[in-house]
Amino acid sequence: MERRHLLKLAVGGLGAFFLRAQASPRPLRVGVEACPYCFMTILDARYAAQAVNPQGKAFFYDDPACLLDQLNGWGGPELKAKEVYLADFLASDRKNPVWVEAKKAVLYHHPRIRTPMGSGLLAFGDPKELEAYLKGRPEHRGGRTLTWNGALEEGAKRTWVPADFFPPPPKAP
């Protein structure tokens, strides 16, 4: 009886471990992973985004705008995201992203910011990082701050990736 109880505890503990382990960002292989929206190879991890579907498969994006557009049905295969992460622009470097949950990120948009898909959209782990970034890049002041949900809502009306840069197919019904 005691042995069976120990086995149940061990199996239950492993199940909890795997459930907890699934709710974390997956590693990005810069120069290998390709964006499922625009098909570009991800060459700079500072702009990367990641979505994990309910089955646990990770999809990597070269620009948060690609992920926003795909989630809003502007192109690419239909995506149901269980988890969404964005690379913290200031904390990441070109090869190694520091992931932040999309709903906890501070997004900043300015048309003069050059991003892989021309969206001008950056993600930061907290508002202080955005302030530090703007202190060092005064030419990027005057943009607007968004939440992930706000960016999704805005993206339902129009694409984040500029249409002259990457013309999207018609929005899926």
mmCIF file of C-alpha atoms in Angstrom:
data_model
loop_
_atom_site.group_PDB
_atom_site.id
_atom_site.type_symbol
_atom_site.label_atom_id
_atom_site.label_comp_id
_atom_site.label_asym_id
_atom_site.label_seq_id
_atom_site.Cartn_x
_atom_site.Cartn_y
_atom_site.Cartn_z
ATOM 1 C CA MET A 1 0.000 0.000 0.000
ATOM 2 C CA GLU A 2 2.750 2.459 0.893
ATOM 3 C CA ARG A 3 4.685 1.596 -2.257
ATOM 4 C CA ARG A 4 1.613 2.340 -4.421
ATOM 5 C CA HIS A 5 1.173 5.654 -2.609
ATOM 6 C CA LEU A 6 4.803 6.602 -3.301
ATOM 7 C CA LEU A 7 4.388 5.677 -6.961
ATOM 8 C CA LYS A 8 1.280 7.901 -7.243
ATOM 9 C CA LEU A 9 3.183 10.776 -5.655
ATOM 10 C CA ALA A 10 6.116 10.292 -8.044
ATOM 11 C CA VAL A 11 3.898 10.133 -11.131
ATOM 12 C CA GLY A 12 1.860 13.124 -9.957
ATOM 13 C CA GLY A 13 5.038 15.094 -9.302
ATOM 14 C CA LEU A 14 6.390 14.302 -12.774
ATOM 15 C CA GLY A 15 3.099 15.367 -14.348
ATOM 16 C CA ALA A 16 3.198 18.678 -12.471
ATOM 17 C CA PHE A 17 6.829 19.148 -13.501
ATOM 18 C CA PHE A 18 6.032 18.639 -17.204
ATOM 19 C CA LEU A 19 2.986 20.926 -17.065
ATOM 20 C CA ARG A 20 5.079 23.631 -15.445
ATOM 21 C CA ALA A 21 7.967 23.055 -17.865
ATOM 22 C CA GLN A 22 5.661 23.478 -20.855
ATOM 23 C CA ALA A 23 4.743 27.028 -19.808
ATOM 24 C CA SER A 24 8.111 28.518 -20.640
ATOM 25 C CA PRO A 25 9.710 29.899 -23.796
ATOM 26 C CA ARG A 26 11.584 27.533 -26.054
ATOM 27 C CA PRO A 27 15.172 28.231 -27.172
ATOM 28 C CA LEU A 28 15.620 30.126 -30.439
ATOM 29 C CA ARG A 29 18.243 29.028 -32.964
ATOM 30 C CA VAL A 30 19.262 32.281 -34.646
ATOM 31 C CA GLY A 31 20.173 31.767 -38.292
ATOM 32 C CA VAL A 32 18.209 28.480 -38.393
ATOM 33 C CA GLU A 33 14.583 29.239 -37.453
ATOM 34 C CA ALA A 34 12.400 30.801 -40.147
ATOM 35 C CA CYS A 35 9.314 32.926 -39.603
ATOM 36 C CA PRO A 36 6.133 31.067 -40.648
ATOM 37 C CA TYR A 37 4.509 34.368 -41.691
ATOM 38 C CA CYS A 38 7.127 36.018 -43.927
ATOM 39 C CA PHE A 39 9.542 33.046 -44.298
ATOM 40 C CA MET A 40 12.601 35.146 -43.382
ATOM 41 C CA THR A 41 15.335 33.464 -41.365
ATOM 42 C CA ILE A 42 15.639 35.045 -37.944
ATOM 43 C CA LEU A 43 18.989 36.813 -37.871
ATOM 44 C CA ASP A 44 18.592 39.194 -34.923
ATOM 45 C CA ALA A 45 17.089 37.836 -31.706
ATOM 46 C CA ARG A 46 16.357 41.322 -30.310
ATOM 47 C CA TYR A 47 13.264 41.554 -32.552
ATOM 48 C CA ALA A 48 12.090 37.940 -32.194
ATOM 49 C CA ALA A 49 8.692 36.709 -31.070
ATOM 50 C CA GLN A 50 7.506 33.228 -30.188
ATOM 51 C CA ALA A 51 4.143 31.488 -30.067
ATOM 52 C CA VAL A 52 3.566 28.032 -28.633
ATOM 53 C CA ASN A 53 0.472 26.168 -29.795
ATOM 54 C CA PRO A 54 -1.673 23.975 -27.487
ATOM 55 C CA GLN A 55 0.325 20.896 -28.552
ATOM 56 C CA GLY A 56 3.566 22.525 -27.351
ATOM 57 C CA LYS A 57 5.100 23.319 -30.766
ATOM 58 C CA ALA A 58 6.983 26.622 -30.862
ATOM 59 C CA PHE A 59 6.856 29.006 -33.818
ATOM 60 C CA PHE A 60 9.419 31.796 -34.071
ATOM 61 C CA TYR A 61 8.970 35.174 -35.774
ATOM 62 C CA ASP A 62 11.565 37.679 -36.963
ATOM 63 C CA ASP A 63 9.381 40.663 -35.948
ATOM 64 C CA PRO A 64 6.509 40.908 -33.430
ATOM 65 C CA ALA A 65 4.417 42.326 -36.295
ATOM 66 C CA CYS A 66 4.520 38.988 -38.139
ATOM 67 C CA LEU A 67 3.106 37.199 -35.103
ATOM 68 C CA LEU A 68 0.440 39.868 -34.571
ATOM 69 C CA ASP A 69 -0.610 39.675 -38.227
ATOM 70 C CA GLN A 70 -0.750 35.885 -38.228
ATOM 71 C CA LEU A 71 -2.786 35.784 -34.999
ATOM 72 C CA ASN A 72 -5.191 38.277 -36.575
ATOM 73 C CA GLY A 73 -5.651 36.107 -39.671
ATOM 74 C CA TRP A 74 -3.772 38.280 -42.181
ATOM 75 C CA GLY A 75 -1.788 35.366 -43.590
ATOM 76 C CA GLY A 76 0.176 32.241 -42.867
ATOM 77 C CA PRO A 77 -1.383 29.104 -41.457
ATOM 78 C CA GLU A 78 -4.037 29.531 -38.770
ATOM 79 C CA LEU A 79 -2.375 29.814 -35.371
ATOM 80 C CA LYS A 80 -3.892 29.121 -31.977
ATOM 81 C CA ALA A 81 -1.372 30.327 -29.415
ATOM 82 C CA LYS A 82 -1.340 28.940 -25.892
ATOM 83 C CA GLU A 83 1.759 30.950 -24.945
ATOM 84 C CA VAL A 84 3.239 34.076 -26.544
ATOM 85 C CA TYR A 85 6.648 35.572 -25.798
ATOM 86 C CA LEU A 86 8.513 38.590 -27.118
ATOM 87 C CA ALA A 87 12.225 39.277 -27.020
ATOM 88 C CA ASP A 88 13.027 42.085 -24.609
ATOM 89 C CA PHE A 89 14.846 44.438 -26.973
ATOM 90 C CA LEU A 90 17.268 45.943 -24.446
ATOM 91 C CA ALA A 91 17.987 42.765 -22.476
ATOM 92 C CA SER A 92 18.559 40.618 -25.590
ATOM 93 C CA ASP A 93 21.479 40.580 -27.970
ATOM 94 C CA ARG A 94 21.613 39.544 -31.625
ATOM 95 C CA LYS A 95 22.103 35.837 -30.829
ATOM 96 C CA ASN A 96 20.277 35.378 -27.513
ATOM 97 C CA PRO A 97 16.768 36.597 -26.767
ATOM 98 C CA VAL A 98 15.589 37.301 -23.254
ATOM 99 C CA TRP A 99 11.936 36.324 -23.435
ATOM 100 C CA VAL A 100 9.106 38.178 -21.727
ATOM 101 C CA GLU A 101 5.475 37.081 -21.720
ATOM 102 C CA ALA A 102 3.672 39.153 -24.331
ATOM 103 C CA LYS A 103 0.943 40.233 -21.918
ATOM 104 C CA LYS A 104 3.608 41.578 -19.522
ATOM 105 C CA ALA A 105 5.637 43.363 -22.222
ATOM 106 C CA VAL A 106 5.627 47.051 -22.996
ATOM 107 C CA LEU A 107 5.394 47.585 -26.750
ATOM 108 C CA TYR A 108 6.674 50.735 -28.400
ATOM 109 C CA HIS A 109 5.844 51.823 -31.934
ATOM 110 C CA HIS A 110 7.572 54.497 -33.971
ATOM 111 C CA PRO A 111 7.810 54.533 -37.778
ATOM 112 C CA ARG A 112 11.478 55.612 -37.663
ATOM 113 C CA ILE A 113 12.533 52.467 -35.795
ATOM 114 C CA ARG A 114 13.974 49.949 -38.233
ATOM 115 C CA THR A 115 12.797 46.409 -37.609
ATOM 116 C CA PRO A 116 13.158 43.300 -39.797
ATOM 117 C CA MET A 117 9.697 43.728 -41.374
ATOM 118 C CA GLY A 118 9.515 47.520 -41.188
ATOM 119 C CA SER A 119 6.885 47.588 -38.441
ATOM 120 C CA GLY A 120 8.752 49.929 -36.086
ATOM 121 C CA LEU A 121 7.544 47.806 -33.167
ATOM 122 C CA LEU A 122 9.805 46.920 -30.221
ATOM 123 C CA ALA A 123 9.116 45.021 -26.981
ATOM 124 C CA PHE A 124 10.539 45.789 -23.546
ATOM 125 C CA GLY A 125 10.350 43.935 -20.244
ATOM 126 C CA ASP A 126 9.227 47.014 -18.330
ATOM 127 C CA PRO A 127 8.652 50.761 -18.805
ATOM 128 C CA LYS A 128 12.050 51.656 -17.273
ATOM 129 C CA GLU A 129 13.805 49.782 -20.087
ATOM 130 C CA LEU A 130 11.806 51.750 -22.642
ATOM 131 C CA GLU A 131 12.790 55.007 -20.888
ATOM 132 C CA ALA A 132 16.466 53.953 -20.982
ATOM 133 C CA TYR A 133 16.186 53.085 -24.676
ATOM 134 C CA LEU A 134 14.604 56.468 -25.530
ATOM 135 C CA LYS A 135 17.239 58.305 -23.485
ATOM 136 C CA GLY A 136 19.901 56.770 -25.713
ATOM 137 C CA ARG A 137 17.894 57.158 -28.938
ATOM 138 C CA PRO A 138 16.191 60.579 -28.757
ATOM 139 C CA GLU A 139 15.343 60.403 -32.476
ATOM 140 C CA HIS A 140 12.874 57.649 -31.599
ATOM 141 C CA ARG A 141 10.941 59.745 -29.090
ATOM 142 C CA GLY A 142 7.372 60.654 -29.943
ATOM 143 C CA GLY A 143 6.187 57.114 -30.618
ATOM 144 C CA ARG A 144 3.415 55.373 -28.784
ATOM 145 C CA THR A 145 3.295 52.762 -26.058
ATOM 146 C CA LEU A 146 0.977 49.777 -26.382
ATOM 147 C CA THR A 147 0.003 46.643 -24.517
ATOM 148 C CA TRP A 148 -0.038 43.273 -26.271
ATOM 149 C CA ASN A 149 -3.845 43.227 -26.235
ATOM 150 C CA GLY A 150 -3.949 46.763 -27.617
ATOM 151 C CA ALA A 151 -1.604 45.778 -30.445
ATOM 152 C CA LEU A 152 -3.789 42.728 -31.209
ATOM 153 C CA GLU A 153 -6.921 44.892 -31.312
ATOM 154 C CA GLU A 154 -5.256 47.414 -33.606
ATOM 155 C CA GLY A 155 -3.967 44.588 -35.795
ATOM 156 C CA ALA A 156 -7.495 43.270 -36.312
ATOM 157 C CA LYS A 157 -8.230 46.412 -38.360
ATOM 158 C CA ARG A 158 -4.971 46.654 -40.327
ATOM 159 C CA THR A 159 -1.696 44.783 -40.711
ATOM 160 C CA TRP A 160 1.294 45.677 -38.585
ATOM 161 C CA VAL A 161 3.713 44.702 -41.344
ATOM 162 C CA PRO A 162 3.541 47.537 -43.888
ATOM 163 C CA ALA A 163 1.638 46.366 -46.973
ATOM 164 C CA ASP A 164 4.213 47.921 -49.323
ATOM 165 C CA PHE A 165 6.871 45.836 -47.570
ATOM 166 C CA PHE A 166 4.994 42.518 -47.514
ATOM 167 C CA PRO A 167 1.548 42.540 -49.114
ATOM 168 C CA PRO A 168 -0.722 40.298 -47.044
ATOM 169 C CA PRO A 169 -3.311 37.997 -48.550
ATOM 170 C CA PRO A 170 -6.946 38.889 -47.855
ATOM 171 C CA LYS A 171 -7.910 38.454 -44.225
ATOM 172 C CA ALA A 172 -9.285 34.992 -43.479
ATOM 173 C CA PRO A 173 -13.030 35.002 -42.717
#
